mmCIF file of C-alpha atoms in Angstrom:
data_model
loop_
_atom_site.group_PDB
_atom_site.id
_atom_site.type_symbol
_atom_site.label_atom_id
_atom_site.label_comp_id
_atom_site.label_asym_id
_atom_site.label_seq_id
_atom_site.Cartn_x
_atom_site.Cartn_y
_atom_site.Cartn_z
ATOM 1 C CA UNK J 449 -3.138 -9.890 -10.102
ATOM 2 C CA UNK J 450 -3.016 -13.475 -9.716
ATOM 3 C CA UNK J 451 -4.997 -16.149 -7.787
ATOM 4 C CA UNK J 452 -4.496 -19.317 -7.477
ATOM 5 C CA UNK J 453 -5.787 -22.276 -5.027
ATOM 6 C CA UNK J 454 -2.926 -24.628 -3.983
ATOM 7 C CA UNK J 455 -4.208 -28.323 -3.045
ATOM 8 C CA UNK J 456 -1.515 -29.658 -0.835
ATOM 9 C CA UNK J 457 -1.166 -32.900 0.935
ATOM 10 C CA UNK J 458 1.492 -33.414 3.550
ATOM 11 C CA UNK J 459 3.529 -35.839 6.004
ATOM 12 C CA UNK J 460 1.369 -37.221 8.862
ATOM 13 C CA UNK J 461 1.553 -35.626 12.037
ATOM 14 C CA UNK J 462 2.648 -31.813 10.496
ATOM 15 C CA UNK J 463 -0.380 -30.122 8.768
ATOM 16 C CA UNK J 464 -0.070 -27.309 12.141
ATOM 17 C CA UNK J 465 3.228 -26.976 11.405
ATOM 18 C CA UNK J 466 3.089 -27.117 7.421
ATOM 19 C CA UNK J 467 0.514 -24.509 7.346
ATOM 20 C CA UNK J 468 1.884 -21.749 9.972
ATOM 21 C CA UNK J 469 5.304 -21.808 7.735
ATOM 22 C CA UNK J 470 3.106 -21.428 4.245
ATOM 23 C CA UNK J 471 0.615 -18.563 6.227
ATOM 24 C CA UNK J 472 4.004 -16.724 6.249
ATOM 25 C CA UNK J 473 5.504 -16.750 2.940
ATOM 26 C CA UNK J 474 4.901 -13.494 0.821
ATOM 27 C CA UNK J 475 1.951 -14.411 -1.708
ATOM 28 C CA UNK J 476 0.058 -16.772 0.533
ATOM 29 C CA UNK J 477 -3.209 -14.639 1.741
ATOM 30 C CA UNK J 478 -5.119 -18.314 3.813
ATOM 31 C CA UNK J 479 -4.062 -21.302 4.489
ATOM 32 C CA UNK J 480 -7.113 -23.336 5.476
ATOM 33 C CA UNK J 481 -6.499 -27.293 7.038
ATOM 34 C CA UNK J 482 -9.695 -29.391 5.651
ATOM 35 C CA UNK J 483 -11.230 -32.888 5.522
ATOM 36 C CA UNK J 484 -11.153 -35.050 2.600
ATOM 37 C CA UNK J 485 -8.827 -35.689 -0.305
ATOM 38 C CA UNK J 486 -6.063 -32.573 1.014
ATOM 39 C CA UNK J 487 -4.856 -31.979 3.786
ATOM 40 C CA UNK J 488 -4.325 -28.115 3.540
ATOM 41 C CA UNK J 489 -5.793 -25.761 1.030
ATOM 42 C CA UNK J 490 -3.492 -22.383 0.027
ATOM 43 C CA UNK J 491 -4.827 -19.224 -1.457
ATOM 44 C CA UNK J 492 -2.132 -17.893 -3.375
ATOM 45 C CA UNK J 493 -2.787 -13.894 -4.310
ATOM 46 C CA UNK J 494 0.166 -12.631 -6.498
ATOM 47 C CA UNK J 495 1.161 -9.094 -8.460
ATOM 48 C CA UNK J 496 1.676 -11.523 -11.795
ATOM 49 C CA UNK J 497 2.725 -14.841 -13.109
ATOM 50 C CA UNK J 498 5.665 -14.945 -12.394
ATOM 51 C CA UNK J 499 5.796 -14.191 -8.923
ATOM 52 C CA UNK J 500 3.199 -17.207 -8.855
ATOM 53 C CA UNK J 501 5.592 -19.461 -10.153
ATOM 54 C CA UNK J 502 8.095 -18.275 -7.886
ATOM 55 C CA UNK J 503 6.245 -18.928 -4.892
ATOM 56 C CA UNK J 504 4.918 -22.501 -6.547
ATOM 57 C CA UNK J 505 7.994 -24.266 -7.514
ATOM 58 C CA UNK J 506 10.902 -22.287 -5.411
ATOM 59 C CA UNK J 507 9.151 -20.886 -2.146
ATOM 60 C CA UNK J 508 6.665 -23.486 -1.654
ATOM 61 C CA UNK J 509 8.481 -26.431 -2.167
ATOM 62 C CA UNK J 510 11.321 -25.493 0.307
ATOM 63 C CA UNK J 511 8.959 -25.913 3.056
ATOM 64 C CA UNK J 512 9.443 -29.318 4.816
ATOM 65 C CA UNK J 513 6.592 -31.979 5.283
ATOM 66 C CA UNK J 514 4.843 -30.927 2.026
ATOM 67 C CA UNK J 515 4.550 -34.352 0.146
ATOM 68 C CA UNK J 516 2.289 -33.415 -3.148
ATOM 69 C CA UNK J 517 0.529 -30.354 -4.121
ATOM 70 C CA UNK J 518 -1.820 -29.305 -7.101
ATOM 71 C CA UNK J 519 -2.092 -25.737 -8.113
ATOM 72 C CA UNK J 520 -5.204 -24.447 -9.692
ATOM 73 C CA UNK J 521 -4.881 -21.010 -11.536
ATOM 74 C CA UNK J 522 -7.929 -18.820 -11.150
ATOM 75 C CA UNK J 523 -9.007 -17.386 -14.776
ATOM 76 C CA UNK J 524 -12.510 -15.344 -13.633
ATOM 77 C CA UNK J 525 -13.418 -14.020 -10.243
ATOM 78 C CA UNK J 526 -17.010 -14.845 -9.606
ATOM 79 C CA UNK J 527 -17.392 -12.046 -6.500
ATOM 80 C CA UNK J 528 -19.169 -9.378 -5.004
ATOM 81 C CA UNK J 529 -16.097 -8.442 -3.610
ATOM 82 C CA UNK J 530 -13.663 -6.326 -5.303
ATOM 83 C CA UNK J 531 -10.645 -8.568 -4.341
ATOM 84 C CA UNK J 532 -8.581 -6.880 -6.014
ATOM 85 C CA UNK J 533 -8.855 -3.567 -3.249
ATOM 86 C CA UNK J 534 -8.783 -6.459 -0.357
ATOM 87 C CA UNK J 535 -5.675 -8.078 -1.005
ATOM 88 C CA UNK J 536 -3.765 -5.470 -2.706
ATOM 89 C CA UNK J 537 0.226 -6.300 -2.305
ATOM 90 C CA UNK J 538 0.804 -2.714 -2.669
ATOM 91 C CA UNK J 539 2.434 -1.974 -5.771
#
């Protein structure tokens, strides 16, 4: 599996409307709005790579009002959780 955290900023007035269309895309498991530097904040759970890069530069970036984003790949899961069991995508 693979996680990443997708730092996206977007076009005043459509963070609601921004992050309801990315909640719904296959491979996005949050979508949290926050204060500070982003506007939204993506967690991106995917079977492998290249599905990641598939949602990051095709599926993400077709939907409107998303003006930058910065992907970070996850490399270690620090959890007590087994993630892996939690957001299984059913393969």
């Amino acid at each position: 599996m693979q996680n990443a955290v997708i730092l996206i900023n977007v076009e005043k007035g459509r963070i609601r409307g921004v992050a309801e269309r990315l909640a719904d895309l296959e491979g996005i498991s949050e979508v949290y709005s926050t204060c500070g530097r982003y506007d939204l904040i993506a967690i991106a759970r995917t079977p492998d790579f290249e599905s990641l890069a598939t949602l990051v530069t095709e599926r993400l970036m077709s939907v409107e009002g998303i003006s930058d984003t910065e992907t970070l790949n996850a490399m270690q899961v620090h959890s007590r959780h087994d993630l892996d069991a939690m957001f299984s995508v059913g393969l």
